[in-house]
Coordinates of C-alpha atoms in Angstrom, one line a residue:
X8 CA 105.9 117.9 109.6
X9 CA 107.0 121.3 109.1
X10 CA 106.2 124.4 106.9
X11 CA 109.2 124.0 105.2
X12 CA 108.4 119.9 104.0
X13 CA 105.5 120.4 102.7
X14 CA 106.2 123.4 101.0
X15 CA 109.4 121.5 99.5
X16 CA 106.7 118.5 98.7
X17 CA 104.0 121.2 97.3
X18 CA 107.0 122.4 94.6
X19 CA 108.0 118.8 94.2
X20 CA 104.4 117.5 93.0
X21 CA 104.5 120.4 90.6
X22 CA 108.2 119.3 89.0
X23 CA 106.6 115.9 88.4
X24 CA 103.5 117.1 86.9
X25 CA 104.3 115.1 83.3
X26 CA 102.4 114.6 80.2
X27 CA 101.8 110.9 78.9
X28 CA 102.9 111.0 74.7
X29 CA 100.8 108.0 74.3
X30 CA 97.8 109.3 76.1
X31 CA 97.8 112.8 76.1
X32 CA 96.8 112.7 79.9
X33 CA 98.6 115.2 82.6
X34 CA 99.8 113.2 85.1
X35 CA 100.8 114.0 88.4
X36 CA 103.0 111.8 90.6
X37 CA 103.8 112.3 94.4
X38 CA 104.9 109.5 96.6
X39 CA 106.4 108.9 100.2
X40 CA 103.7 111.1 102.1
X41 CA 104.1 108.8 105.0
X42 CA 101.3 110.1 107.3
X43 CA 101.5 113.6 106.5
X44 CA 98.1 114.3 105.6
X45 CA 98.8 118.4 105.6
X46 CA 101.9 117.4 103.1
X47 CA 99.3 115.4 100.8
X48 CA 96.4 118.9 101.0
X49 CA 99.6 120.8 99.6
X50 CA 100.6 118.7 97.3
X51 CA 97.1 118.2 95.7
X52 CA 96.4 122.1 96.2
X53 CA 99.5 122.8 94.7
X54 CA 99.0 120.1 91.6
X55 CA 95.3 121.8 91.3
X56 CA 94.0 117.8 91.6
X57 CA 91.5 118.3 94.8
X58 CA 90.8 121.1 97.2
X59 CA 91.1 120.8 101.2
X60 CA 87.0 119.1 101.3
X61 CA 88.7 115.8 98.5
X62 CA 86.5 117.0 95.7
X63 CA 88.2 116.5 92.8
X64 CA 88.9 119.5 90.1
X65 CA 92.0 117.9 88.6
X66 CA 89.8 117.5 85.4
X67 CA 91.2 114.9 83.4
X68 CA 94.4 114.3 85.2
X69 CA 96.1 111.1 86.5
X70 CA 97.0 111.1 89.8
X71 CA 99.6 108.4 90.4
X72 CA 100.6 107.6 94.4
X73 CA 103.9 105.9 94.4
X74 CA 103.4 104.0 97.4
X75 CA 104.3 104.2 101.1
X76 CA 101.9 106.9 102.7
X77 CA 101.5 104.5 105.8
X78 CA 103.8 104.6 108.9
X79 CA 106.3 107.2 110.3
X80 CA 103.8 110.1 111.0
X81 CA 100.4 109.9 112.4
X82 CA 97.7 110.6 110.1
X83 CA 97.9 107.9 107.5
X84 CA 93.8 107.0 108.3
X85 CA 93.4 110.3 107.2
X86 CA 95.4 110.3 104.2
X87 CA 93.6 106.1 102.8
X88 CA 90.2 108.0 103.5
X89 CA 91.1 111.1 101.4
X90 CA 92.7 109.0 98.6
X91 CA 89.9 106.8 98.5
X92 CA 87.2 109.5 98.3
X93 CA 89.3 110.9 95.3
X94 CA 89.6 107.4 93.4
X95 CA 85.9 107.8 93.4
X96 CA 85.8 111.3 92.8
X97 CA 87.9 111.6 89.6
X98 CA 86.1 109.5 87.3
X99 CA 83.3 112.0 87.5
X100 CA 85.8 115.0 86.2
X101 CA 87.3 112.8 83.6
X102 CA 90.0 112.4 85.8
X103 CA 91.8 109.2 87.9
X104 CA 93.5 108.0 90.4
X105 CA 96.0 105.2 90.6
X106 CA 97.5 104.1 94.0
X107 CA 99.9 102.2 94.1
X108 CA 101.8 98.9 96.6
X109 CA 104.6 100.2 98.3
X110 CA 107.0 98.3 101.5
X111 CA 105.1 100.0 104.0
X112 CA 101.9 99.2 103.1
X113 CA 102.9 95.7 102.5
X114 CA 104.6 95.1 105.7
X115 CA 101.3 97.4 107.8
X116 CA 99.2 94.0 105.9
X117 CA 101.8 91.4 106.2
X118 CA 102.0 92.3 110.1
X119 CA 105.5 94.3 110.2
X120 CA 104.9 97.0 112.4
X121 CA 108.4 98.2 112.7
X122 CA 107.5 102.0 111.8
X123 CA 104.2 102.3 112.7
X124 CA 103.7 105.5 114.8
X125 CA 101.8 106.0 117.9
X126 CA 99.6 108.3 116.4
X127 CA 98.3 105.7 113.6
X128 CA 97.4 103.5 116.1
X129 CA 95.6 106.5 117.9
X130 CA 93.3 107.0 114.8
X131 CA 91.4 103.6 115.5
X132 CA 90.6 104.3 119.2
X133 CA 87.4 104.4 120.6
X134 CA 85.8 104.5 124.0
X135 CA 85.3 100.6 124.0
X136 CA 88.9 100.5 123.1
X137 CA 90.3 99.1 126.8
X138 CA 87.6 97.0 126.9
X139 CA 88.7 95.5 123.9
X140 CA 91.7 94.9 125.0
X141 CA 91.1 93.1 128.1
X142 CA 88.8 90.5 126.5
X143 CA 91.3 90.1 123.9
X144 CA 93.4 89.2 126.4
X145 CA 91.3 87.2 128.4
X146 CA 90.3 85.2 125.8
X147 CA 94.1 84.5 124.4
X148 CA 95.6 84.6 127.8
X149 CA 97.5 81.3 127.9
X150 CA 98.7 81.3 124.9
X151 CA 99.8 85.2 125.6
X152 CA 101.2 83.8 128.8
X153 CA 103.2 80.9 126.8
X154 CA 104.5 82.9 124.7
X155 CA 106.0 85.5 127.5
X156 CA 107.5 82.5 129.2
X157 CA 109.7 81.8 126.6
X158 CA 111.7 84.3 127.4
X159 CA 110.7 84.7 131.4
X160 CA 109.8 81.2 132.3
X161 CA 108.5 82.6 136.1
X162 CA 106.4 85.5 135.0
X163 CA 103.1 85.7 136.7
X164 CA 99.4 85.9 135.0
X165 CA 99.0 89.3 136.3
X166 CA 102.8 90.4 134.9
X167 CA 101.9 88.9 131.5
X168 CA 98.2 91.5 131.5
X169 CA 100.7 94.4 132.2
X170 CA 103.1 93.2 130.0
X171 CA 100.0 92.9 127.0
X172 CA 98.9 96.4 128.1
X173 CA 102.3 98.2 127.7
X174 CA 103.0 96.5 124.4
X175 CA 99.3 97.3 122.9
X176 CA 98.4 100.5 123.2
X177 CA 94.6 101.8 122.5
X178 CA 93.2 101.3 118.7
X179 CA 96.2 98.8 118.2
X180 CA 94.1 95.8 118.4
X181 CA 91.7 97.9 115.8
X182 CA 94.3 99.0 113.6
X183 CA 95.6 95.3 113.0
X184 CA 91.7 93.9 112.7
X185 CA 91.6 96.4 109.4
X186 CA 95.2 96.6 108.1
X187 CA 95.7 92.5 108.1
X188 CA 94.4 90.8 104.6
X189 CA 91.0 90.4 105.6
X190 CA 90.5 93.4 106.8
X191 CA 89.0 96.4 105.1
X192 CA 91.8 98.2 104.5
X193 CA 94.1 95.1 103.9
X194 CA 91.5 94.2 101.1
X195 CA 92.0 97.9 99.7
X196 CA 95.4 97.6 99.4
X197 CA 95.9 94.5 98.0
X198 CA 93.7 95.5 95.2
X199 CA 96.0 97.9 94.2
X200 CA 98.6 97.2 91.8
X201 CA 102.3 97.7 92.6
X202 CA 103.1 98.3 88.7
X203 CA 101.3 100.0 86.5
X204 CA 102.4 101.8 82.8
X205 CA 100.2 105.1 81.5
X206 CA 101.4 106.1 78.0
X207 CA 105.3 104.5 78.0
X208 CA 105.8 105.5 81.5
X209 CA 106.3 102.9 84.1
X210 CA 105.6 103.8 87.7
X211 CA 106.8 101.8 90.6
X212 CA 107.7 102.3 94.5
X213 CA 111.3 102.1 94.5
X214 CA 112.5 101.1 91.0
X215 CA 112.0 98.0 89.3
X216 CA 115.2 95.2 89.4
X217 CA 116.5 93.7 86.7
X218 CA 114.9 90.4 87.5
X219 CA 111.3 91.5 87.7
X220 CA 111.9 93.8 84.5
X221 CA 112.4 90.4 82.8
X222 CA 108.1 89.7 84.0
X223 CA 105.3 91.1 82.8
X224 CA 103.6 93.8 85.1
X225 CA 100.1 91.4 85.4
X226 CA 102.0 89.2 86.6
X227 CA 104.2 91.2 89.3
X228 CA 100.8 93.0 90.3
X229 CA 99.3 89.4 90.9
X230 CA 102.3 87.9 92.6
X231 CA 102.3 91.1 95.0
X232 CA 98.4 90.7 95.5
X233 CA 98.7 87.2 96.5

């Protein structure tokens, strides 16, 4: 992203700094980073919440992450490892963090990979990635094959393998094995609610519909979980 983003996002995090008339905290809300980790340093810098190491000096402020920093840019590892280092960081300052559900992070666990970019998949390589790869293949290949042949009944063994390899690109295989709902990071996020209220302010990726308005928010955040 560009100087001119994240600057626009640095003065945005400071317009939604908010104080809670119920609970007296200083909130600060900032969604949509959406792999831009430099945009999330800026923002945080900017709110006075965490310098560029994650160590927390936001006191007792409430950080609230609307939701969707997966997909679209590259560095969304990097932006789940420094939001989790500050959810255990803040506590110790008096301070918290509260991330919240949004579509991308559903559909990354739910297997919708529509917007992931290259680079996120890049993240999870390692030097045993092609390796990987080919035993994952090897060990799937007919049903890999039978499913290719749906579309190209004639295509050869060796044709589905390239096929596999073109449509999987290194730390793919990885980033699925931690993103899916048993996976580490699956498990994070569905711990997370997709509600939550702070003083008498709701927060929410995307707005809330007049149908789930009508629920309560334990049991949105339960259904969404589930």
């Amino acid at each position: 992203m560009g100087l001119l983003r994240r600057v626009l996002n640095a003065m945005l995090a400071i317009l939604l700094v908010a104080a809670s008339p119920a609970a007296a905290e200083r909130i600060v809300a900032v969604g949509d980073l959406h792999g831009d980790h430099e945009a999330l340093l800026d923002i945080a810098a900017a709110a006075g919440v965490s310098d560029e190491q994650g160590r927390w000096t936001g006191g007792q402020t409430v950080l609230v992450q609307l939701g969707d920093f997966a997909d679209r840019g590259p560095d969304s590892l990097k932006i789940i490892r420094y939001l989790q280092g500050l959810e255990v960081a803040a506590p110790t300052g008096g301070g918290k963090v509260v991330i919240l559900v949004g579509n991308h992070e559903a559909m990354n666990v739910t297997g919708d990979l529509r917007y992931v970019h290259p680079g996120e998949y890049a993240a999870f390589a390692t030097r045993n990635s092609a390796k990987f790869r080919d035993r994952v293949f090897d060990e799937n290949r007919k049903a890999v094959l039978a499913q290719y042949r749906q579309t190209d009944a004639g295509m050869s063994l060796e044709h589905a393998r390239r096929r596999f390899v073109e449509e999987t690109p290194l730390g793919m295989l990885e980033h699925r094995k931690v993103w899916k709902p048993s996976g580490d990071i699956g498990r994070w996020i569905s711990a997370r609610p997709a509600i939550v209220r702070i003083g008498d302010t709701l927060f929410a990726h995307g707005g809330i519909s007049a149908e789930f308005a009508a629920r309560s928010i334990e049991e949105i955040n339960a259904e969404i979980s589930a």
